[in-house]
Short mmCIF file of C-alpha atoms in Angstrom, two decimals:
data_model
loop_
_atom_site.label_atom_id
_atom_site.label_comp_id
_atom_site.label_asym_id
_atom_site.label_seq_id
_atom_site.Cartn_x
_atom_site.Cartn_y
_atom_site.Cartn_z
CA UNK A 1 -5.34 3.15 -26.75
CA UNK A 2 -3.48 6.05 -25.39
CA UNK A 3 -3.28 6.54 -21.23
CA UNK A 4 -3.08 10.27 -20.17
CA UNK A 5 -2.53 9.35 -16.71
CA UNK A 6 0.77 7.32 -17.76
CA UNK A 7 1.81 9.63 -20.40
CA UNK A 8 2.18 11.99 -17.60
CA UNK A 9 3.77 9.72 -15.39
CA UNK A 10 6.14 8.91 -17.93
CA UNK A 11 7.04 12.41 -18.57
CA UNK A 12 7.41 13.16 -14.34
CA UNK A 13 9.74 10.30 -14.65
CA UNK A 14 11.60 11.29 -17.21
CA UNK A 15 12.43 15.01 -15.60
CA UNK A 16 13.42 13.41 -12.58
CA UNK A 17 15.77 11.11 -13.85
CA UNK A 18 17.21 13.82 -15.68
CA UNK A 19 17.14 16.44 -13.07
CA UNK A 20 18.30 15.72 -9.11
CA UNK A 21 15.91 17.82 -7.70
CA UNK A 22 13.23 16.11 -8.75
CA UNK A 23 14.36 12.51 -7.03
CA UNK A 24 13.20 12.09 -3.83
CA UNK A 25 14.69 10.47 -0.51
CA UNK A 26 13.12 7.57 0.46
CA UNK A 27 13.56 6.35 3.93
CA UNK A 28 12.10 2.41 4.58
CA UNK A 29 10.99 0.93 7.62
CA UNK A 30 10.78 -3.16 7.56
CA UNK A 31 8.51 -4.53 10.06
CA UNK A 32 9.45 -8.26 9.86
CA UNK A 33 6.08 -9.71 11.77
CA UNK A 34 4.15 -8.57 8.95
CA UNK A 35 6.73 -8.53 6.22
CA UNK A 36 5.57 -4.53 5.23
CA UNK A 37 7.81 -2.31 4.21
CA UNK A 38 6.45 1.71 5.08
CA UNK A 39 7.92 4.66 3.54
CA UNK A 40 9.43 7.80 4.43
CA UNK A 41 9.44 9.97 0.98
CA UNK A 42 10.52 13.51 0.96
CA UNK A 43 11.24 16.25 -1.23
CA UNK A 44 15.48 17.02 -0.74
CA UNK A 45 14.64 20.86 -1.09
CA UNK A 46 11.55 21.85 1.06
CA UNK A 47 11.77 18.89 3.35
CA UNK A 48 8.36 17.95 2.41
CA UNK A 49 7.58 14.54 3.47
CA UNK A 50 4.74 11.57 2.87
CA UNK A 51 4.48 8.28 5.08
CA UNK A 52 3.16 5.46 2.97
CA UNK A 53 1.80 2.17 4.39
CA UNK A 54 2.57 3.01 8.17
CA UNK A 55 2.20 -0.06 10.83
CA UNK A 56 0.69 -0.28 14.19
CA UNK A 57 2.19 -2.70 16.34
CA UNK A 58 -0.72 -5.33 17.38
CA UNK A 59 -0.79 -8.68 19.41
CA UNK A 60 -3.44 -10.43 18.17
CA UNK A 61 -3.69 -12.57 21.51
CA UNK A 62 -3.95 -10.04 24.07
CA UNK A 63 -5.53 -7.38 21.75
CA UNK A 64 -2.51 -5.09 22.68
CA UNK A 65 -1.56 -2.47 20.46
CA UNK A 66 1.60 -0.78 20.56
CA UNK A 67 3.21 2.41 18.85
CA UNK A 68 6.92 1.19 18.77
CA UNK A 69 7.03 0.90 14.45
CA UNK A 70 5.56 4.05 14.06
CA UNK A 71 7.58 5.84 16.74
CA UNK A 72 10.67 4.99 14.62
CA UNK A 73 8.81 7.03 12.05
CA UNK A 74 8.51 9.74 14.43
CA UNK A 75 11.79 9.80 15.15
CA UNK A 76 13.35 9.78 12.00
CA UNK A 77 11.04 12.66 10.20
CA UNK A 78 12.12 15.13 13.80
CA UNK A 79 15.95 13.54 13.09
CA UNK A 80 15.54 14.94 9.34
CA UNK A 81 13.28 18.14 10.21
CA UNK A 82 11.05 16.85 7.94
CA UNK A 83 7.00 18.28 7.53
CA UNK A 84 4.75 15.61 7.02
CA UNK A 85 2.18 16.58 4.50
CA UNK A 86 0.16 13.11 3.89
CA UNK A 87 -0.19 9.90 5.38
CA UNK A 88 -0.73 7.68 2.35
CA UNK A 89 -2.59 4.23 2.30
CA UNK A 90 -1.39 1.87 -1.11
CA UNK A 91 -5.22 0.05 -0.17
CA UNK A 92 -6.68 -1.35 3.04
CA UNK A 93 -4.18 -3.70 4.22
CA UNK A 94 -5.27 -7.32 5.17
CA UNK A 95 -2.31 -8.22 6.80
CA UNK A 96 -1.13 -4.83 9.64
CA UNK A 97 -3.41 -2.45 10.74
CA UNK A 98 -2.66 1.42 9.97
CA UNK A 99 -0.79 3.54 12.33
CA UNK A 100 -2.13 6.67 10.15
CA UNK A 101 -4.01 8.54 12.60
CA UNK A 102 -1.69 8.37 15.48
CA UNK A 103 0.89 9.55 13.02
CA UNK A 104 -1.21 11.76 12.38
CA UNK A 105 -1.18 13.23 15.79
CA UNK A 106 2.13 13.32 16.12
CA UNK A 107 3.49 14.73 12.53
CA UNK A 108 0.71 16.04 10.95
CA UNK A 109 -0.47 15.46 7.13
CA UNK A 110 -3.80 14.38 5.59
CA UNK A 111 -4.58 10.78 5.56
CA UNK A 112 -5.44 9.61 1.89
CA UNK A 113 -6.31 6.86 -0.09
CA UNK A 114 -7.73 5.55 -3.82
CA UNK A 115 -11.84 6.55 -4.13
CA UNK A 116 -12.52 3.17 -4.59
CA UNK A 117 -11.70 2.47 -0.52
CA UNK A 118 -16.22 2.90 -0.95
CA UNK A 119 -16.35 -0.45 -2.57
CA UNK A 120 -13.95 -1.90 0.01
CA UNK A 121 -16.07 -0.64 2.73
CA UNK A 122 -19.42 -2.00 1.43
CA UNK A 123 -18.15 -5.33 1.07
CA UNK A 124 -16.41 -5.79 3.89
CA UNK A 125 -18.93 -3.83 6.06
CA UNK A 126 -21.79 -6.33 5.08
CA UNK A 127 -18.92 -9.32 5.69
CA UNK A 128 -18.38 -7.98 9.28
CA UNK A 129 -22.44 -6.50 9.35
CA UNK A 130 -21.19 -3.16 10.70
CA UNK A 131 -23.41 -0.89 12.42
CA UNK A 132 -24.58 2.63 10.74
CA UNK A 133 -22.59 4.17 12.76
CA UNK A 134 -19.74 3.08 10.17
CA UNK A 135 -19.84 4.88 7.19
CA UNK A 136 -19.47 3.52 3.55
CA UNK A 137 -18.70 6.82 2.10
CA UNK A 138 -14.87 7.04 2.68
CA UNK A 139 -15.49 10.21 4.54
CA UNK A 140 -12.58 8.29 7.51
CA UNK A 141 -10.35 9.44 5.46
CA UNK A 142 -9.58 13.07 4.43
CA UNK A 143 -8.49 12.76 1.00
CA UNK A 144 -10.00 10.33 -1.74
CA UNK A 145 -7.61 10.12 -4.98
CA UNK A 146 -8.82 9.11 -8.54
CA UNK A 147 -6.99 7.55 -11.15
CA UNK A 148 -4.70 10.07 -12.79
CA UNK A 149 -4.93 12.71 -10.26
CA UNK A 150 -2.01 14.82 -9.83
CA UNK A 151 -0.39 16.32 -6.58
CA UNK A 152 2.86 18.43 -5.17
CA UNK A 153 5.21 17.06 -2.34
CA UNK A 154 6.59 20.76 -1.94
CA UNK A 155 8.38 20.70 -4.91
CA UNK A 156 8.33 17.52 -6.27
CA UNK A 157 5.20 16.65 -9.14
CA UNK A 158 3.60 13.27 -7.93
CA UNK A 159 0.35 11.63 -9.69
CA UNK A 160 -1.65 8.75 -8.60
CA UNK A 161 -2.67 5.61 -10.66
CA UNK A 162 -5.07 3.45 -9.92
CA UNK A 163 -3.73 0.06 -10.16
CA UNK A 164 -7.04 -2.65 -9.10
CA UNK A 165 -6.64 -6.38 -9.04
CA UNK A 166 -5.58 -7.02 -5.19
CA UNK A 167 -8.58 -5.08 -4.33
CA UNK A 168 -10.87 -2.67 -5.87
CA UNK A 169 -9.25 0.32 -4.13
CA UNK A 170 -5.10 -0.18 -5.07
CA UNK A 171 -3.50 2.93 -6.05
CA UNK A 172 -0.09 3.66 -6.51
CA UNK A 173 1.78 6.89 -5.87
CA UNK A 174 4.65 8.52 -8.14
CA UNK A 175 6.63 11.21 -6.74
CA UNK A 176 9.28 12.29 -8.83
CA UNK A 177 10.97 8.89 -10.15
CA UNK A 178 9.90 7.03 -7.59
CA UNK A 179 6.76 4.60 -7.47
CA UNK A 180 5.17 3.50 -4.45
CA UNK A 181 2.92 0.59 -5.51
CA UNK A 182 1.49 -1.18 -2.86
CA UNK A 183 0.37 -4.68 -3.27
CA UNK A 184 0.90 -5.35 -7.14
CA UNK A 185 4.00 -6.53 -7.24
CA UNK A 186 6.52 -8.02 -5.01
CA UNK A 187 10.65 -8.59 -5.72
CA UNK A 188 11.32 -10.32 -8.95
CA UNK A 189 11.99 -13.40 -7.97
CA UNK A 190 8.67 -13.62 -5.61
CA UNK A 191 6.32 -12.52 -8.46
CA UNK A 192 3.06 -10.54 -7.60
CA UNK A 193 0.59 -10.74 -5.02
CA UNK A 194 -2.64 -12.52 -4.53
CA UNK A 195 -5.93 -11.58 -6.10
CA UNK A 196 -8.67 -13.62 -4.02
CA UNK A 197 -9.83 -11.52 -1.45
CA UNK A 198 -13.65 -10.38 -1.83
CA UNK A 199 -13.71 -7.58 -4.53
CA UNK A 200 -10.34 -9.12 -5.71
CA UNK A 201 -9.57 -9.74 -9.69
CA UNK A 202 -6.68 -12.06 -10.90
CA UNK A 203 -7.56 -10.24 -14.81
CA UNK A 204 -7.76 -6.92 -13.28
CA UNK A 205 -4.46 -7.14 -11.60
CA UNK A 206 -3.15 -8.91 -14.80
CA UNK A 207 -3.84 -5.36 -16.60
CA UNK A 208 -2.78 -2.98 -13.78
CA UNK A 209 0.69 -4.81 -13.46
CA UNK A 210 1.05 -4.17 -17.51
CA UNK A 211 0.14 -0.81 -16.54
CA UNK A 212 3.13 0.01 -14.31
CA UNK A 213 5.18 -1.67 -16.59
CA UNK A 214 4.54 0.91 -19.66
CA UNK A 215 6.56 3.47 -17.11
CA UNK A 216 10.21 4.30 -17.75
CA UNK A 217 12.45 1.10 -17.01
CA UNK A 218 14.48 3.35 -14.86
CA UNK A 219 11.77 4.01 -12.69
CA UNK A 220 12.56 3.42 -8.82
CA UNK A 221 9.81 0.54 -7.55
CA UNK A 222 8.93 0.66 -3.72
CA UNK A 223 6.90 -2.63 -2.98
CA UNK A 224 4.84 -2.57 0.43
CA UNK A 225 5.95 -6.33 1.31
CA UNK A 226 8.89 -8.60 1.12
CA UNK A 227 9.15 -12.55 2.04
CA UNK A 228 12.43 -13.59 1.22
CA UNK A 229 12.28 -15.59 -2.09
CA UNK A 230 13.71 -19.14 -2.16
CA UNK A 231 17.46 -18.96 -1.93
CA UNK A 232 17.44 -15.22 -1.00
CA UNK A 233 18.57 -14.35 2.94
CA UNK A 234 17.82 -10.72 3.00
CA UNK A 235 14.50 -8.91 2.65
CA UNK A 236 14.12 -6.46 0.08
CA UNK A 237 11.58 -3.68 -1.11
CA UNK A 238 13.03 -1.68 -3.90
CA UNK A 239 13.26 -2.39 -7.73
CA UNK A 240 13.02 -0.80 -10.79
CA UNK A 241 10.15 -1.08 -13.96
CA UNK A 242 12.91 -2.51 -16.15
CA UNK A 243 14.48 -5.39 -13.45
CA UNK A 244 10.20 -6.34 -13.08
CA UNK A 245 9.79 -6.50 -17.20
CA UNK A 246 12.95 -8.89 -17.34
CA UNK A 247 12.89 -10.78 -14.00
CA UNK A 248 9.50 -11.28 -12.34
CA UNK A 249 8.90 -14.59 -12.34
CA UNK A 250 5.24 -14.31 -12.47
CA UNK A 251 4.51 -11.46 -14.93
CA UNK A 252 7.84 -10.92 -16.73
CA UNK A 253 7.41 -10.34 -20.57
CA UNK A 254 6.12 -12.78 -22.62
CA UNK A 255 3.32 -13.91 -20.48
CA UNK A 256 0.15 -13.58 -21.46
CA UNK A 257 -2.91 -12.05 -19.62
CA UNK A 258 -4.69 -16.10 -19.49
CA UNK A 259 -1.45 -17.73 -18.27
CA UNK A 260 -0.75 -15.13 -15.49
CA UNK A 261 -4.74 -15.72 -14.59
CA UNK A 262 -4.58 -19.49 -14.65
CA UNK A 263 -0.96 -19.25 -12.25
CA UNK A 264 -2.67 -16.60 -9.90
CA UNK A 265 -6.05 -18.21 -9.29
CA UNK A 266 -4.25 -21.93 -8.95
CA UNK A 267 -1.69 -20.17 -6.73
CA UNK A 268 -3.92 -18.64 -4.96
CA UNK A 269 -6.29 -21.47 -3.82
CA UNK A 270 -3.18 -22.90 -1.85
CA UNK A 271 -2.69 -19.54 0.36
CA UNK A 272 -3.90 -19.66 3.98
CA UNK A 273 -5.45 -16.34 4.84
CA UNK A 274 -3.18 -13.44 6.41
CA UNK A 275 -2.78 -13.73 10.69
CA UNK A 276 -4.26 -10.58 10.96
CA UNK A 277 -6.97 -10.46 8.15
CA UNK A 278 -9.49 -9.88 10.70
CA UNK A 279 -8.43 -7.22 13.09
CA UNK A 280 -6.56 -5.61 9.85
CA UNK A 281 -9.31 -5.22 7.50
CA UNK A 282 -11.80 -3.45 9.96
CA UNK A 283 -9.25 -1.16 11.25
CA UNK A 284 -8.03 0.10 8.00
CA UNK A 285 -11.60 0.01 6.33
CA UNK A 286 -11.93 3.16 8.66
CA UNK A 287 -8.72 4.69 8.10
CA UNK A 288 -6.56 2.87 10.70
CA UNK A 289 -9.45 3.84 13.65
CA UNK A 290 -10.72 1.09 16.04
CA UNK A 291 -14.53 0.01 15.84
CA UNK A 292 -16.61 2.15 17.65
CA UNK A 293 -16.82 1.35 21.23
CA UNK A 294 -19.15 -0.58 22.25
CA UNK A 295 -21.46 0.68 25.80
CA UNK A 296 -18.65 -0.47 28.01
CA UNK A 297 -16.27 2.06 26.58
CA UNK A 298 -14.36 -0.68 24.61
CA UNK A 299 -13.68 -1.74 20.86
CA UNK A 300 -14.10 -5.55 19.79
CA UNK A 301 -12.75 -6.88 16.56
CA UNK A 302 -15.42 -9.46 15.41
CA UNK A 303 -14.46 -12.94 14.13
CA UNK A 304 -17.39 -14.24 11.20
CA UNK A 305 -17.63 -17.29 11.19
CA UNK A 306 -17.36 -19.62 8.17
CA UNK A 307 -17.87 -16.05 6.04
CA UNK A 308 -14.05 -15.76 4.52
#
């Protein structure tokens, strides 16, 4: 069955391997405490720029939170003259909270992230039995993509793919030759990530990794996390379609959509939960804002108990 969405991909690709211009810079920032690697892309010709998968510094025993990460952001688009025009979210993380909106403040750009971020928030709101003052409509954020949609970064063509399978809501962003895909896979050697989170799919992300993988081999991968691989002493967060078809030693060619489930949902029964699932998850369910404060002026992250 044909896939418009990657047929144009494919052919964005293409033009931009073919044709500088179309390449963009990418500019990463590795926050080792939470192994995430954010973004910095930008168009080389208008100076256009996204930041994708931004981190808030948080200390989850004080409740401190802290702009240093994303002031390194700061400093580097005003170092580069860059204009921010999005602040892009792969999913809602489980593992950092968002720096998006005080980004936002300080560069600009609209805050977006896949349409499916709905089903995120009505699980997780019942899971944390949010108030109605938190709204299940995605309306935190100010941009909701669907699968296929396509967008500028000044001059550069980007579309967006929805890529499920981690959670409901993955997308993943190509601008020019470059693909920013979140949580679906990780280096080679380290294989993909985990499907068991509530709403999560070890078939979907079977078919949403195959996906990616129908893209040009030359296409530039930018992964969202990096934990060293056994034998490996430096992190890394960039790879290519073609090194992921070969290499990954979870999904590489040859294996089959009931072998990669069987691995991923024995794998995953082994995996303690992230540090900062809980602080994480209703942060970025509202687009990287704190819970509403409560009558004493002041936000409370809320622990269930026995629930995850």
């Amino acid at each position: 069955m044909s896939d418009p969405a990657i047929a144009t991909a494919t052919q964005q690709i293409l033009m931009a391997v073919q044709r500088p211009e179309q390449r963009p810079v990418v500019k990463t920032f590795f926050d080792e405490k939470t192994f995430t690697a954010s973004h910095v892309v930008h168009d080389p010709q208008t100076l256009t720029a996204a930041v994708i998968d931004s981190v808030l510094d948080y200390d989850p025993a004080s409740g401190h939170i802290k702009y240093d990460s994303a002031q390194e952001i700061v400093d580097y688009v005003h170092a580069e003259k860059l204009q921010v025009a999005w602040q892009l979210e792969t999913h809602a993380h489980a593992d950092h909270l968002s720096a998006a909106p005080w980004l936002q403040e300080q560069l600009g750009g609209k805050l977006g992230i896949g349409a499916n971020i709905v089903q995120v928030q009505e699980v997780f709101g019942k899971i944390f039995n949010a108030d109605t003052r938190f709204a299940r409509d995605g309306s935190q954020f100010d941009h909701l993509f669907t699968d296929g949609e396509q967008f500028k970064l000044g001059n550069l063509n980007a579309i967006a793919l929805h890529v499920p399978g981690h959670t409901p809501a993955d997308m993943a962003f190509i601008i020019g030759d470059a693909a920013f895909i979140g949580d679906t896979l990780f280096m080679p050697d380290y294989g993909t990530a985990r499907a068991d989170f509530p709403g999560g799919d070890a078939r979907m992300l079977y078919r949403s990794i195959r996906r990616l993988l129908t893209l040009p081999a030359e296409t530039r991968l930018f992964l969202c996390h990096d934990y060293k691989a056994p034998h490996r002493d430096t992190y890394a967060w960039e790879t290519t379609v073609g090194a992921e078809r070969a290499h990954n030693v979870h999904v590489h060619e040859g294996v089959s959509e009931d072998d990669f489930v069987n691995m991923r949902t024995s794998r995953d029964a082994t995996l303690a939960l992230p540090n900062l699932i809980m602080p994480s998850v209703q942060v970025n369910i509202r687009g990287g804002h704190m819970p509403e404060p409560e009558d004493n002026g002041t936000s409370y992250i809320k622990i269930p108990i026995n629930k995850l």
